[in-house]
PDB file of C-alpha atoms in Angstrom:
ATOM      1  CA  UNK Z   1     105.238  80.343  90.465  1.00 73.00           C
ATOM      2  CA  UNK Z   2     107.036  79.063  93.467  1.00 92.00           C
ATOM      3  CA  UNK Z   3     105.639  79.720  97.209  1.00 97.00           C
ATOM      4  CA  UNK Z   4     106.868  79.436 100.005  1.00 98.00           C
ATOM      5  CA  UNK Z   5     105.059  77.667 103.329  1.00 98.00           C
ATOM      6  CA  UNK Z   6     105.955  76.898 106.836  1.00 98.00           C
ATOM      7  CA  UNK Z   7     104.878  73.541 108.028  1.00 98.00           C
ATOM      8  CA  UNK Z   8     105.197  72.741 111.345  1.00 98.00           C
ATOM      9  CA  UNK Z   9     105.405  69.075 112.382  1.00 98.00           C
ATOM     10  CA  UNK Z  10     103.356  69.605 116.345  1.00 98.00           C
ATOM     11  CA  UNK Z  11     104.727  67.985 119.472  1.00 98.00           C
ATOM     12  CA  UNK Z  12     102.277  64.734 118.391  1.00 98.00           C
ATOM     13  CA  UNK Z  13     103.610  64.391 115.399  1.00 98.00           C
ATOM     14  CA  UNK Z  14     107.371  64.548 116.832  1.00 98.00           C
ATOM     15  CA  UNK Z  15     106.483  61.930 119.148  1.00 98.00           C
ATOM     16  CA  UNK Z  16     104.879  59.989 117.046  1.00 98.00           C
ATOM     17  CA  UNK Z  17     108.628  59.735 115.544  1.00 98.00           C
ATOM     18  CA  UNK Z  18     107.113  61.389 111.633  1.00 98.00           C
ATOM     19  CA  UNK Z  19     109.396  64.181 110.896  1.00 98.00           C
ATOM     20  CA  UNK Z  20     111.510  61.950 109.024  1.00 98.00           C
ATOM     21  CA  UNK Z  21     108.042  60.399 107.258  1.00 98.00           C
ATOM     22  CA  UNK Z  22     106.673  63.536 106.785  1.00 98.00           C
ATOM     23  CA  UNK Z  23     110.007  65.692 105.037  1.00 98.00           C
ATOM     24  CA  UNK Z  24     110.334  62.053 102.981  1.00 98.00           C
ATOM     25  CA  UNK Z  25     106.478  63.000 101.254  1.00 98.00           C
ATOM     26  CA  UNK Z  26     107.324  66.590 100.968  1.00 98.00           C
ATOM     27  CA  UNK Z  27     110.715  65.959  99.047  1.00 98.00           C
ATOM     28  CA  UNK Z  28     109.349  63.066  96.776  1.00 98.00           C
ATOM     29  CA  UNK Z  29     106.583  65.002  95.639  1.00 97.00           C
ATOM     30  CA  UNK Z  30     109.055  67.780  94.604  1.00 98.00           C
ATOM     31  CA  UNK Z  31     108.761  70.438  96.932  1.00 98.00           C
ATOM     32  CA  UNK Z  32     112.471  71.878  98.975  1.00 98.00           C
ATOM     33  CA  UNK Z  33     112.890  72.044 102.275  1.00 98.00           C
ATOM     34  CA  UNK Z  34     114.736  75.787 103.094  1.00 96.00           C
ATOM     35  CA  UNK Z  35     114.946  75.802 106.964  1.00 98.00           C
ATOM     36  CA  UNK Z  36     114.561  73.690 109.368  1.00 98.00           C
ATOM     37  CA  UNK Z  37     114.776  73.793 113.460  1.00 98.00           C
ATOM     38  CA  UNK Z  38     113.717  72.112 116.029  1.00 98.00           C
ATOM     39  CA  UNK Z  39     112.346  74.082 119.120  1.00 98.00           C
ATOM     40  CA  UNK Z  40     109.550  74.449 122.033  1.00 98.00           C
ATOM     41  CA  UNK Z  41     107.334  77.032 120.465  1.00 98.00           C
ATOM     42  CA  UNK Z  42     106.868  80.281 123.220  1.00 98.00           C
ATOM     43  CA  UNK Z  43     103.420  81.242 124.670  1.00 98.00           C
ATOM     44  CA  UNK Z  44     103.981  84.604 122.629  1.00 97.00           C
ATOM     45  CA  UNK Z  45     105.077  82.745 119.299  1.00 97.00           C
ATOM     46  CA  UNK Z  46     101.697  80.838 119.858  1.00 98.00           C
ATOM     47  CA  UNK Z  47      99.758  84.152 120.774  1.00 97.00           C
ATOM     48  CA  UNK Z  48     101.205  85.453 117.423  1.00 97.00           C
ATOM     49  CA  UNK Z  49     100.782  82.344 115.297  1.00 96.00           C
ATOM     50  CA  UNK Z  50      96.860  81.834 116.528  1.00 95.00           C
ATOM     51  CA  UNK Z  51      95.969  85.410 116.762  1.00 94.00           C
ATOM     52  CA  UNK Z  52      92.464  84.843 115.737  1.00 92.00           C
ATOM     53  CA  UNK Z  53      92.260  82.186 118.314  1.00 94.00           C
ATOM     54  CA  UNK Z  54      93.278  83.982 121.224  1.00 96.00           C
ATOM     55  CA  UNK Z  55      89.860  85.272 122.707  1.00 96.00           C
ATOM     56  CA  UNK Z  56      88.014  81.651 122.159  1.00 95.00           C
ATOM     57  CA  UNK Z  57      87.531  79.086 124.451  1.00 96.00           C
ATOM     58  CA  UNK Z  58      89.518  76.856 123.260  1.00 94.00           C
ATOM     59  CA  UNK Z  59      93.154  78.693 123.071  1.00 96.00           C
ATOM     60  CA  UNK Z  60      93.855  78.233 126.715  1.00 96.00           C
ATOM     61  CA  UNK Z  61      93.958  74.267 125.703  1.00 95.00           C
ATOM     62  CA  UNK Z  62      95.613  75.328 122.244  1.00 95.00           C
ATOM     63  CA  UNK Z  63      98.701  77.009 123.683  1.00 97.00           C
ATOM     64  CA  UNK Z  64      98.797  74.018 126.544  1.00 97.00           C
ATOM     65  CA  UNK Z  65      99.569  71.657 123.324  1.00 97.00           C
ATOM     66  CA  UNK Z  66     102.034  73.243 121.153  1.00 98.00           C
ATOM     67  CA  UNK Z  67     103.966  74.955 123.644  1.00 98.00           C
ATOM     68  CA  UNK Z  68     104.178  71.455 125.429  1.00 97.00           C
ATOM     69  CA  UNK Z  69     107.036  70.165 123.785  1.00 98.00           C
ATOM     70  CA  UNK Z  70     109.146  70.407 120.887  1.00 98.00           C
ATOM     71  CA  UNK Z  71     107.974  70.729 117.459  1.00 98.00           C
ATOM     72  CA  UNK Z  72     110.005  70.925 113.782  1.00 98.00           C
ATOM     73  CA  UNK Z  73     109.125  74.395 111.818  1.00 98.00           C
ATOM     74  CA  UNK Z  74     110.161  73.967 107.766  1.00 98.00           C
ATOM     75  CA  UNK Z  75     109.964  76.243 105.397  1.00 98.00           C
ATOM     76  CA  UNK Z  76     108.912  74.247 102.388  1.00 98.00           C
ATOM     77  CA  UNK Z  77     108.901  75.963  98.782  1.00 98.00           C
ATOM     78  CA  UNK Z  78     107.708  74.811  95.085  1.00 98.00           C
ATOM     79  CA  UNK Z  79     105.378  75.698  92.484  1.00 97.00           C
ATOM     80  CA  UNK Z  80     102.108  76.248  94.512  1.00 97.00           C
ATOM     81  CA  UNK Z  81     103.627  75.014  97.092  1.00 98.00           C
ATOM     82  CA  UNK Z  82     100.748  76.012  99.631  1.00 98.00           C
ATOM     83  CA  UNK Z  83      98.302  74.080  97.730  1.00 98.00           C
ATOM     84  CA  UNK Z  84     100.314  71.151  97.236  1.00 98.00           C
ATOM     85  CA  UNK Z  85     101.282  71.007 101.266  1.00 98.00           C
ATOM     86  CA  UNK Z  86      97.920  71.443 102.439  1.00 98.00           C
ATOM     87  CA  UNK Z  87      96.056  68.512 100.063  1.00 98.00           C
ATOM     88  CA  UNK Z  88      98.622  66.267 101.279  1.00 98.00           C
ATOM     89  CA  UNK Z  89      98.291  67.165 104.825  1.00 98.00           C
ATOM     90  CA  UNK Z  90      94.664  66.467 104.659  1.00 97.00           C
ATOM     91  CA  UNK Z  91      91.612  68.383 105.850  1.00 96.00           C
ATOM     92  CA  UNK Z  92      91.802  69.558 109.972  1.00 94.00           C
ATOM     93  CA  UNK Z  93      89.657  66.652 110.790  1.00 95.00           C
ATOM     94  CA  UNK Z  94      92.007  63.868 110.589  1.00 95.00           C
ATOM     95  CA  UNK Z  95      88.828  61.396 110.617  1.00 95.00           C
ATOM     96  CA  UNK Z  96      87.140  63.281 107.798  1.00 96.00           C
ATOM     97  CA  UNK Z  97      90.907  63.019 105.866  1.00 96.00           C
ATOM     98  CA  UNK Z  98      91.349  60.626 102.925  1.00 95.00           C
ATOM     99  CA  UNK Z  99      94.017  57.812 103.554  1.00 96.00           C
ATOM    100  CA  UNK Z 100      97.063  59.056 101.993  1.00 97.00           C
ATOM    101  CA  UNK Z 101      96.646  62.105 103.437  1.00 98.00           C
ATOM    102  CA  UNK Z 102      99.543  63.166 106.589  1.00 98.00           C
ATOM    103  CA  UNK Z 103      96.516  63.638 108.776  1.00 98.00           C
ATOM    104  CA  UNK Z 104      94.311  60.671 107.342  1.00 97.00           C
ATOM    105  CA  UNK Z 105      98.085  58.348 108.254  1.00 97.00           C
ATOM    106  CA  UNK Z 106      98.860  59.223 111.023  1.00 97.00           C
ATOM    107  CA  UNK Z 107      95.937  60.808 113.045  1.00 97.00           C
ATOM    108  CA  UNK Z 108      92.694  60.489 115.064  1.00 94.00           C
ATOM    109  CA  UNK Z 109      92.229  63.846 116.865  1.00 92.00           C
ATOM    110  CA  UNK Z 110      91.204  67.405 115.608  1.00 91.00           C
ATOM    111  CA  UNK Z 111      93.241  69.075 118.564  1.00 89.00           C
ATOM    112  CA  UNK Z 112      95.710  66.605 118.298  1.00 94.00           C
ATOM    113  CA  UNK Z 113      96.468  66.130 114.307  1.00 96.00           C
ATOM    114  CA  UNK Z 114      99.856  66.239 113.349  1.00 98.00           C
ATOM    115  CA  UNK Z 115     100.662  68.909 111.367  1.00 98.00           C
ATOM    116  CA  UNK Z 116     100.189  72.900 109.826  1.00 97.00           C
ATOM    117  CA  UNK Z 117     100.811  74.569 107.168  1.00 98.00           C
ATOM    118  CA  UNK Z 118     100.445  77.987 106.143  1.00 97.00           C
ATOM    119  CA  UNK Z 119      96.697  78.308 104.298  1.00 96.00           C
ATOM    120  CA  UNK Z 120      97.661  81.486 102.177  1.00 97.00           C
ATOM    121  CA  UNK Z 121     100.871  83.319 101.220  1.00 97.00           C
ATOM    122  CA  UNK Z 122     100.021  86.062 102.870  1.00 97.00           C
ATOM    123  CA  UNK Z 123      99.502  83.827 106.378  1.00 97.00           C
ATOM    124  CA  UNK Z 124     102.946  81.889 105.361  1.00 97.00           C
ATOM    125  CA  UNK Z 125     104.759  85.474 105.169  1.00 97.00           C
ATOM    126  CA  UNK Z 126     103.666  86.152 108.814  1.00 97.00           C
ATOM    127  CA  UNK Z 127     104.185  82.969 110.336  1.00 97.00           C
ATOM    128  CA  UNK Z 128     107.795  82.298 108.641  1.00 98.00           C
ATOM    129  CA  UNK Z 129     108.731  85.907 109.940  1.00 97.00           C
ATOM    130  CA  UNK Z 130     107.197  83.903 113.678  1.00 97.00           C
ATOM    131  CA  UNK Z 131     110.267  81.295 113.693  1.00 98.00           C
ATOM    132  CA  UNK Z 132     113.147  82.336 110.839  1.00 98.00           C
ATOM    133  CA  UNK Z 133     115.340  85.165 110.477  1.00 94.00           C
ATOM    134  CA  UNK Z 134     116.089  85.856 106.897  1.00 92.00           C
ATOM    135  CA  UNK Z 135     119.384  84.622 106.983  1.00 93.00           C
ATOM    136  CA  UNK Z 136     118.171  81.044 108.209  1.00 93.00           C
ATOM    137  CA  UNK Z 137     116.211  80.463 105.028  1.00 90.00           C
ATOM    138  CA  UNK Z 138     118.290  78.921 102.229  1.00 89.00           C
TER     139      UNK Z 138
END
């Protein structure tokens, strides 16, 4: 059954230069891209996106991050798509991630570590309806 995911490529990994890197793994291991933008996610986009963050201590540094410059949202599709995009990503802990991985690649930081992608379909439902209109997604 094909899914569909947003992936979001955070302002480290866009200046780190990896978007290119990064759509490159997705499309060689199958999956399509359907929309893609660049933008500077909004402090409400991230209050919506990290809802169950909001009220910890660390969201204040959170939203600092990834509404600090510009980031690339995807939506990526394929047969379990969500699964597939979040092995290769790697797990949160870019130290504890295997080399291969996006995370294990290309990062050192937990607050700092690349990349997202949606972790269920019902999360990727509510988080593509955060950055795409139905008539972006192809």
């Amino acid at each position: 059954m094909d899914q569909k995911s947003l992936v979001l490529v955070k302002p480290d990994g866009v200046r780190k230069h990896l978007i290119g890197e990064i759509i490159a793994r997705f499309e060689r291991r199958g999956l399509k891209i359907c929309a893609l933008k660049m933008l500077v996610m909004t402090k409400d986009q991230a209050k919506y996106h990290y809802a169950e963050h909001v009220d910890k201590p660390f969201f204040p540094e959170l939203e600092a991050f990834i509404t600090g410059g510009p980031l690339v949202a995807m939506i990526v599709e394929g047969p379990n798509a969500i699964k597939a995009i979040r092995t290769m990503m790697g797990v949160t802990d870019p130290i504890e991630s295997t080399p291969g991985s996006i995370r294990g690649d290309f990062a050192l930081d937990k607050g700092e570590n690349v990349i997202h992608g949606s972790d269920s379909p019902e999360a990727a439902e509510r988080e593509i309806k955060n950055f795409f209109k139905p008539e972006e997604i192809y």
